[in-house]
CSV table of C-alpha atoms and ligand atoms in Angstrom, one decimal:
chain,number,residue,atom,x,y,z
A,1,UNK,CA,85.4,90.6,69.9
A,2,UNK,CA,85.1,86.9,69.2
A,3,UNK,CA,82.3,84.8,70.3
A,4,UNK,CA,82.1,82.0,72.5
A,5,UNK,CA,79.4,79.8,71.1
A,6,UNK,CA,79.8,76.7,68.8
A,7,UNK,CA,78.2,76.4,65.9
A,8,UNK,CA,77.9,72.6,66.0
A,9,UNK,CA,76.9,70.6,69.6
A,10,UNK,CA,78.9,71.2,72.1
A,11,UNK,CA,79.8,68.4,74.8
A,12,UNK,CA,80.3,69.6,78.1
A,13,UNK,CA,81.7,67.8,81.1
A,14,UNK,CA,80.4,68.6,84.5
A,15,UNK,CA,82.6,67.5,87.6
A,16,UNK,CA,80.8,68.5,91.1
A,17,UNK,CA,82.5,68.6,94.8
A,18,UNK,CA,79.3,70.0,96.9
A,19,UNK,CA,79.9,73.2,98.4
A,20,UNK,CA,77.1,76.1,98.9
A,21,UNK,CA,76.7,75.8,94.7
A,22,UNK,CA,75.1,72.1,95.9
A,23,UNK,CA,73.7,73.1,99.0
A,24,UNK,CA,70.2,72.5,100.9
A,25,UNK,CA,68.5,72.9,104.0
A,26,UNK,CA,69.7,70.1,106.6
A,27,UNK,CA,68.9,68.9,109.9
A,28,UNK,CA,71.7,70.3,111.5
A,29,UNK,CA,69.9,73.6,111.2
A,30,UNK,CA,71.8,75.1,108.5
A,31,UNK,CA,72.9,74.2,104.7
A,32,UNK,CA,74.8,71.1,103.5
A,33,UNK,CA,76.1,69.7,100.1
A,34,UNK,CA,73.2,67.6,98.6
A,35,UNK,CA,71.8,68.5,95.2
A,36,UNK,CA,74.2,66.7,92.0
A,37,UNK,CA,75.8,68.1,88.8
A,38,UNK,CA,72.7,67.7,87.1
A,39,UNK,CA,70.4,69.8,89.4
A,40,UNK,CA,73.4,72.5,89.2
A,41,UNK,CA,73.3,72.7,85.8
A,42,UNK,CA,69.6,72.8,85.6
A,43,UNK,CA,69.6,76.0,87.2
A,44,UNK,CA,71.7,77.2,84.4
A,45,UNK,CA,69.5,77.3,81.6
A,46,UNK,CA,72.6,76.3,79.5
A,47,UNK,CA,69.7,74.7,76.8
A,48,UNK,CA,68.9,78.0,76.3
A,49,UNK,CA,72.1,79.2,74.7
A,50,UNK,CA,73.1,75.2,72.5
A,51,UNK,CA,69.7,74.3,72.6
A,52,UNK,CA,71.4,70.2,71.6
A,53,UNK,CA,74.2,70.5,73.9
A,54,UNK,CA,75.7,67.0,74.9
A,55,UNK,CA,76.4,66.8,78.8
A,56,UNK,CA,78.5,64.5,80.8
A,57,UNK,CA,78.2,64.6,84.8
A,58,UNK,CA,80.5,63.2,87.3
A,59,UNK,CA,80.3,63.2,91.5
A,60,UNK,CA,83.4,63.4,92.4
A,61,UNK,CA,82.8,64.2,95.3
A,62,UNK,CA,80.0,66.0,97.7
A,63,UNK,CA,81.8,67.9,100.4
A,64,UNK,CA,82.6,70.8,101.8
A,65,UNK,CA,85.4,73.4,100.6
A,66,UNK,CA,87.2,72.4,103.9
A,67,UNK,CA,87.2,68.8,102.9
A,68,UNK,CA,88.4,69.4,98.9
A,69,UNK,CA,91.5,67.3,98.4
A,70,UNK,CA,94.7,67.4,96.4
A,71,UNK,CA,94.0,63.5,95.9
A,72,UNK,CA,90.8,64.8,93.9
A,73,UNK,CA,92.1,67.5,91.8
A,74,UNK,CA,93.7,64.5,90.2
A,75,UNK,CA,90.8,62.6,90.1
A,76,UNK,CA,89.5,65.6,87.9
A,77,UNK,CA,92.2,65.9,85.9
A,78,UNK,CA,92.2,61.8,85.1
A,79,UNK,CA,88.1,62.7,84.2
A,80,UNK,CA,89.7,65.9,81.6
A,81,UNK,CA,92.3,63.1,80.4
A,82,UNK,CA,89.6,60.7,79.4
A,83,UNK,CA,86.7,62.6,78.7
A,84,UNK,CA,85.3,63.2,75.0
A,85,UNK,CA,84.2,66.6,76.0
A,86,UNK,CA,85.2,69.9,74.7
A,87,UNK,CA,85.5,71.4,78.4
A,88,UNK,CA,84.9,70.8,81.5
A,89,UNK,CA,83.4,72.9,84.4
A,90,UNK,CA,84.0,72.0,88.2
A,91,UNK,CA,81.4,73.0,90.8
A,92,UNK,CA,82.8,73.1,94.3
A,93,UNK,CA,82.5,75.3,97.4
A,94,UNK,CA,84.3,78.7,97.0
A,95,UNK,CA,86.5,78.2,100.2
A,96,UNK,CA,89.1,76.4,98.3
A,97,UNK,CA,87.8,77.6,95.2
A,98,UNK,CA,91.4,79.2,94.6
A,99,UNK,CA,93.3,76.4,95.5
A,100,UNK,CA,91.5,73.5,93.3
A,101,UNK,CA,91.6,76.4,90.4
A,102,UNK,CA,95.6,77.0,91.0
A,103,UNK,CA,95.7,73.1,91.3
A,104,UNK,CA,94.2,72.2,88.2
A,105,UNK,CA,95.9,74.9,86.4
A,106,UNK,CA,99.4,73.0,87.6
A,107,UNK,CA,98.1,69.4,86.5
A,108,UNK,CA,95.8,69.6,84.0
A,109,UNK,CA,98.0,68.7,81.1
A,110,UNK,CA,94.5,67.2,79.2
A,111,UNK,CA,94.6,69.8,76.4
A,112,UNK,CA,90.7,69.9,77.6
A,113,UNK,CA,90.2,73.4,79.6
A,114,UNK,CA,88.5,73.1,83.2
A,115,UNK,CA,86.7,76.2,84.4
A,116,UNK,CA,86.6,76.1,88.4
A,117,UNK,CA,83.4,77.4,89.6
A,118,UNK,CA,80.9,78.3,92.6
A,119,UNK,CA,78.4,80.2,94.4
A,120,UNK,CA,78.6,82.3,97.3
A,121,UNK,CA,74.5,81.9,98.0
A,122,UNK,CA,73.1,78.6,98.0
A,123,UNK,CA,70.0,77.5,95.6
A,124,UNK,CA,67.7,77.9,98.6
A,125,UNK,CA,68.5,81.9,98.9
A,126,UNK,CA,66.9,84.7,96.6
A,127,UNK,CA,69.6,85.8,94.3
A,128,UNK,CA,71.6,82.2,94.1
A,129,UNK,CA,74.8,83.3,92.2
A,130,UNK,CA,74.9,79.5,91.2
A,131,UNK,CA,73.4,79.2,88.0
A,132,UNK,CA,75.3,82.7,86.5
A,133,UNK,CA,78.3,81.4,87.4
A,134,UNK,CA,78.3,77.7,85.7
A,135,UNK,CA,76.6,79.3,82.8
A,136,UNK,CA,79.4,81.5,82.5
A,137,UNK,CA,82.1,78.7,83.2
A,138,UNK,CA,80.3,76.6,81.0
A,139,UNK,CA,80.2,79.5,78.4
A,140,UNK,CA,84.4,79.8,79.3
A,141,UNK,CA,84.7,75.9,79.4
A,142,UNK,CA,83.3,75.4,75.5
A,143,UNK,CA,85.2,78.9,74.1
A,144,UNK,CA,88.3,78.5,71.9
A,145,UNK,CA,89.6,81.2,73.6
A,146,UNK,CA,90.8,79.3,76.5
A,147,UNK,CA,92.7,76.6,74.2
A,148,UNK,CA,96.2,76.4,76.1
A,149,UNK,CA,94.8,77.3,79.0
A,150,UNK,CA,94.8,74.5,81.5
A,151,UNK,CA,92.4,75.9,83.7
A,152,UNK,CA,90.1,79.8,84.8
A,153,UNK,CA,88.5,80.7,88.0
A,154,UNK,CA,85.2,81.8,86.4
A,155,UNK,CA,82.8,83.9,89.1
A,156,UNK,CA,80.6,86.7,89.2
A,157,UNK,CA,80.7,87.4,85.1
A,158,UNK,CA,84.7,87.2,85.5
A,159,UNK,CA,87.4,85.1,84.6
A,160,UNK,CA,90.5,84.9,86.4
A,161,UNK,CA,93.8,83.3,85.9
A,162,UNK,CA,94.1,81.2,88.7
A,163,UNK,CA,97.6,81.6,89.5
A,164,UNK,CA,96.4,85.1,90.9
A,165,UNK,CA,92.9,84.4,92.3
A,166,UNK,CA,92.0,84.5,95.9
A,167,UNK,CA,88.7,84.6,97.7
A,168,UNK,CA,89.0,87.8,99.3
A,169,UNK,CA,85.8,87.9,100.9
A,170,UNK,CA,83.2,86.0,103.4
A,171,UNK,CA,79.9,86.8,101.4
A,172,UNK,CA,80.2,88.9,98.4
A,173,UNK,CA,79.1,87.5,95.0
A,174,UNK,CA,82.1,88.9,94.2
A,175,UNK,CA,84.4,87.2,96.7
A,176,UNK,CA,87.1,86.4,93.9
A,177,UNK,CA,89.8,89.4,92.8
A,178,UNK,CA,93.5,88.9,91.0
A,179,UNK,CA,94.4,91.7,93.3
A,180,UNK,CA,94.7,95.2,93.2
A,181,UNK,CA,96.9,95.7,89.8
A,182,UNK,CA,96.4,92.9,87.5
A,183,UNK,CA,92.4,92.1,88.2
A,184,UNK,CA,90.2,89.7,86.1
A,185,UNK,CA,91.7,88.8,82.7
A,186,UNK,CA,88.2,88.7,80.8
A,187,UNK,CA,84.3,88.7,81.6
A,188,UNK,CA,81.2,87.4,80.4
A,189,UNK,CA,78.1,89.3,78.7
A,190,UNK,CA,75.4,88.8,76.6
A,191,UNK,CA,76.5,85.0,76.6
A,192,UNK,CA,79.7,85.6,75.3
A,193,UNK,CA,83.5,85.2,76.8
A,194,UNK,CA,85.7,88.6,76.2
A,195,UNK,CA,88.9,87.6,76.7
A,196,UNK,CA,90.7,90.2,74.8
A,197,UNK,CA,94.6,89.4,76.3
A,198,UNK,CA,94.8,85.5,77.3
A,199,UNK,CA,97.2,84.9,79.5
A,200,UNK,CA,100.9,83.3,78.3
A,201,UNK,CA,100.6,80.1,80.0
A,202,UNK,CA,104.0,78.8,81.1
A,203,UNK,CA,104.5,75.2,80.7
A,204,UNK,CA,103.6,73.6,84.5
A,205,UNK,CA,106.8,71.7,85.7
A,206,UNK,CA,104.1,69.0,86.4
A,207,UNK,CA,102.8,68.6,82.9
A,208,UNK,CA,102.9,64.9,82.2
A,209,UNK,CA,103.8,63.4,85.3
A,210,UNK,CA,102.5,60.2,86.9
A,211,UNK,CA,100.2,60.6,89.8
A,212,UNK,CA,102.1,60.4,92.6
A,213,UNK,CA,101.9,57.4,95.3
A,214,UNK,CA,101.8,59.8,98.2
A,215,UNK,CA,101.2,63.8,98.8
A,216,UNK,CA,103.4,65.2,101.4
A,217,UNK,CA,102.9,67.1,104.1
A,218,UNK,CA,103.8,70.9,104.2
A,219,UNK,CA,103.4,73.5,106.8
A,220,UNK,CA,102.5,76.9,106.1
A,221,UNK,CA,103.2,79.6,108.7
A,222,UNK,CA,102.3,83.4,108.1
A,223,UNK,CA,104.7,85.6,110.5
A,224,UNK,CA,102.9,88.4,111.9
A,225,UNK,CA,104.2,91.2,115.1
A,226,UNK,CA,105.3,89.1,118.2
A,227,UNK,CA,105.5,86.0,116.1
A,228,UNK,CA,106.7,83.8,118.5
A,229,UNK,CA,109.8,81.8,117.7
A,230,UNK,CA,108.1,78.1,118.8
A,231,UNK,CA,106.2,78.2,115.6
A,232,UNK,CA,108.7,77.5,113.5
A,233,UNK,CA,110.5,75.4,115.6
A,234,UNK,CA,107.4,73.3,116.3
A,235,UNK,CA,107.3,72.7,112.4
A,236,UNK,CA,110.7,71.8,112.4
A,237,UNK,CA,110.6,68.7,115.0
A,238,UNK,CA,107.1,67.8,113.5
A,239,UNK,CA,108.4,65.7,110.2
A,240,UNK,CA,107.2,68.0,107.7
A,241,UNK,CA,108.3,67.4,104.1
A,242,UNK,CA,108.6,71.3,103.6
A,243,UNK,CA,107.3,74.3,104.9
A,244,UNK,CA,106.1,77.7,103.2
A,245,UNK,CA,107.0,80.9,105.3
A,246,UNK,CA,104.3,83.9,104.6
A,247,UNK,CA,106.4,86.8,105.7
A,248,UNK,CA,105.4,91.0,106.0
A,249,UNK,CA,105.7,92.8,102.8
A,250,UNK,CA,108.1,92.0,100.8
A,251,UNK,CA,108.7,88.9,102.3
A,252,UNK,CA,110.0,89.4,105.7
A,253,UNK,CA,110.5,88.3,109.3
A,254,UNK,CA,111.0,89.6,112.9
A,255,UNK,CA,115.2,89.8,113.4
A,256,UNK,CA,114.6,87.9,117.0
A,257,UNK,CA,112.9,84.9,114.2
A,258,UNK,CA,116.3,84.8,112.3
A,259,UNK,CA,117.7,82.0,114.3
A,260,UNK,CA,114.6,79.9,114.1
A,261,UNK,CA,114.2,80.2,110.2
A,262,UNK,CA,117.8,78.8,110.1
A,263,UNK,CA,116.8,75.9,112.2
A,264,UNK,CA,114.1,75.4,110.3
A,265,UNK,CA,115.8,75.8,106.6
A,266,UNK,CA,118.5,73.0,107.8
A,267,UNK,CA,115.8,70.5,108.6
A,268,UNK,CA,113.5,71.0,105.4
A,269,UNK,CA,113.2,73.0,102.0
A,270,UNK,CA,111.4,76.7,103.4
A,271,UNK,CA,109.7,78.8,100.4
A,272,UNK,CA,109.6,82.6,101.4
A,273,UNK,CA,106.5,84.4,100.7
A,274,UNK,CA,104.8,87.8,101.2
A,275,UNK,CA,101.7,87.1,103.0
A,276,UNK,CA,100.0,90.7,101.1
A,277,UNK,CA,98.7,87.9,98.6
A,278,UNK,CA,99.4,89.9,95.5
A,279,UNK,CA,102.5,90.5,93.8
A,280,UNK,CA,105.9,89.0,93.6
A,281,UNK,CA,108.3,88.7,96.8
A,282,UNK,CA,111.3,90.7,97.0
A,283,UNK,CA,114.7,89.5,95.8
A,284,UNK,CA,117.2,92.2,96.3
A,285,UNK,CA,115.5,94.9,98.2
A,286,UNK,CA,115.7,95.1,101.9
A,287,UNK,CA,119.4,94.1,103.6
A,288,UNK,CA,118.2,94.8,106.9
A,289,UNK,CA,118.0,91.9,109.6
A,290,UNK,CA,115.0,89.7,108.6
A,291,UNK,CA,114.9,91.4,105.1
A,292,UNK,CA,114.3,88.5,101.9
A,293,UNK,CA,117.9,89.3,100.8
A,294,UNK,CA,119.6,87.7,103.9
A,295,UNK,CA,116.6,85.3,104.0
A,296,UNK,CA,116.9,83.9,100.9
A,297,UNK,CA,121.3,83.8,101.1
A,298,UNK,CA,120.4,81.9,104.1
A,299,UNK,CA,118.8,79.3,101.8
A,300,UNK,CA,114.8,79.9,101.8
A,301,UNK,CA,113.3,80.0,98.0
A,302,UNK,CA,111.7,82.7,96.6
A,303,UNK,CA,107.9,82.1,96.1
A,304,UNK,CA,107.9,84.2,92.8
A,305,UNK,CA,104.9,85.2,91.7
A,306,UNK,CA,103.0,82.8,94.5
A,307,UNK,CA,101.2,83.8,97.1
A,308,UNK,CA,101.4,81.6,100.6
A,309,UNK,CA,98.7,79.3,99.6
A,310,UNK,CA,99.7,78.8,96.1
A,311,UNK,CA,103.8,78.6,96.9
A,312,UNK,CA,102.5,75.5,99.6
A,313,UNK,CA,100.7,73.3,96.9
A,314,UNK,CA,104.2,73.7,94.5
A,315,UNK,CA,105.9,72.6,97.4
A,316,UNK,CA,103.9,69.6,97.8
A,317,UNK,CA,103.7,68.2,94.2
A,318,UNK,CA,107.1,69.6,93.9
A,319,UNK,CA,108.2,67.3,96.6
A,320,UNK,CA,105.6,64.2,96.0
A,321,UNK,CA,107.0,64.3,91.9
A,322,UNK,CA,110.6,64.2,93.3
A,323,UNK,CA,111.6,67.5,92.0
A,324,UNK,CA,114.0,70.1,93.3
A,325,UNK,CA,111.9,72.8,94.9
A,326,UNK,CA,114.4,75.3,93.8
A,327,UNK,CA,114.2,74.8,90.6
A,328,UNK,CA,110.2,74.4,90.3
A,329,UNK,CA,109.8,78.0,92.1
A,330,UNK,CA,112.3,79.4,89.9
A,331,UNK,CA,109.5,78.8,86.9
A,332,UNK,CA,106.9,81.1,89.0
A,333,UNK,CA,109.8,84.2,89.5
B,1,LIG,N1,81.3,79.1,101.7
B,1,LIG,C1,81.5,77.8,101.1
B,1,LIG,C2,81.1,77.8,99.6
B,1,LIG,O1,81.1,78.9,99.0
B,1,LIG,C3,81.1,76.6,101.8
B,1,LIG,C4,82.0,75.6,101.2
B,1,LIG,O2,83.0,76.0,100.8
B,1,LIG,O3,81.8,74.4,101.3
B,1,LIG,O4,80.7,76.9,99.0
């Protein structure tokens, strides 16, 4: 198994956002985003494995998961385009974790990799998972391994592709999982990245593109038992660029919805999703009332491979780069 570890220097980039990785006591009673990139990768000991390791560090920002951005995913990916470095790791809170990581993934046409990292118990807790995990980022960051590779989740020893990583839990230090059949695509030990099958990486339909001017605005609506009809029709009088619909299973609504996803579908573009987070949504299965195959002839795009979240930030670049929706999702089938 190859090694991670440079022979010569490294140079590593360090982009923070705050989260509980930056996190100390406040006055509010509880924890808050204070300490910088420096701090977070004290804690890391990386000197201990490239003893003359050259390392940049950039505030980005110093918020909450809640309060990550779109806007700065591209500020981090304008840091990957300039930057001498030989990768980059981002520290932010794990809420979002799997959005900036799916994000990046989509823009980060650098050739640098970015490892998205976190910690799900802050510095002042015994046990902070912090340090591990940007050593282990770090470790992913600088590996050759990850060359083509726009972008990895890296937590808890693991590395995840972030088109399939969710944080599917409140407080375990391992909070992040590619689901139940395709899992972590390589892990960490003894200092060294195992990555024994890296991923194919498609080409992102966003690869090269000029920031946009403005983001738009997409709704995202997961359809559950009783799912009232006034949600969706709500979203369609509320000037929405797009919305993302996360239906049961397979992809699917309530029959008594039918009429309202129509409404909905002649007023925006609707992306069809299954809101079971892994796997991909049904084409040509169920031709019952509310099934995806009447769905989609009735005009709604498949979210492919997407899950909800995912399928909504396509969507919005998508939309904010001027492409056709239809054909950007047909890329994730
Ligand atoms: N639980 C969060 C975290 O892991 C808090 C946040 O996202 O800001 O960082």
């Amino acid at each position: 198994m190859p090694e991670t570890s440079s022979p010569t220097a490294p140079h590593l980039l360090l982009a923070a956002l705050g989260g509980t990785i930056a996190s100390t006591a406040n006055a509010a009673g509880g924890v808050a985003p204070a300490l910088g990139g420096v701090e977070i990768a004290a804690a890391a000991g990386l000197d201990g494995i490239w003893p003359d390791l050259q390392a940049d560090f950039t505030q980005v920002a110093q918020v909450s998961s809640a309060n990550v951005t779109l806007e700065m995913l591209f500020d981090v990916v304008e840091l990957a385009r300039s930057t001498e470095a030989d990768g980059v790791v981002l520290t932010q809170g794990t809420d979002t974790l799997e959005e900036s990581a799916f994000g990046l993934w989509l823009l980060n046409d650098s050739g640098v990799h970015i490892a998205a990292t976190g910690a799900m118990r802050n510095p002042t807790l015994p046990g902070a998972d912090g340090p591990a995990n940007v050593r282990a980022a770090a470790l992913t960051a600088l590996s050759d391994q990850v060359s083509g590779l726009p972008a990895s989740l890296v937590f808890d020893d693991e590395v995840h592709d972030p088109r399939f990583a969710r944080k599917s839990h409140v407080t375990s230090t391992a909070a992040f999982s590619s689901g139940p059949v395709l899992g972590a695509i390589g892990w960490l030990s003894e200092d060294a990245l195992h990555l024994p099958h890296p991923p194919r990486t498609p080409k992102s339909p966003f690869a090269g593109l000029a920031r946009p001017e403005r983001l738009s605005k997409i709704a995202l609506a997961e359809v559950g038992m009783g799912e009232p009809e006034e949600t969706l029709d709500l979203i369609a009088g509320s000037g929405f660029a797009g919305a993302v619909v996360s239906g049961v299973g397979g992809g699917h609504v309530p029959e008594e919805l039918l009429p309202a996803v129509a409404r909905l579908a002649e007023t925006m573009p609707v992306v069809l999703a299954s809101r079971t987070g892994s796997g991909a949504s049904l084409t040509k299965t169920y031709g019952y009332p509310g099934g995806e195959i009447g769905l989609l002839e009735s005009g709604l795009i498949p979210a492919g491979l997407l899950d909800a979240r995912k399928a909504r930030i396509v969507l919005n670049l998508a939309l904010s780069f001027g492409l056709a929706p239809a054909e950007v999702f047909a890329g994730f089938a």
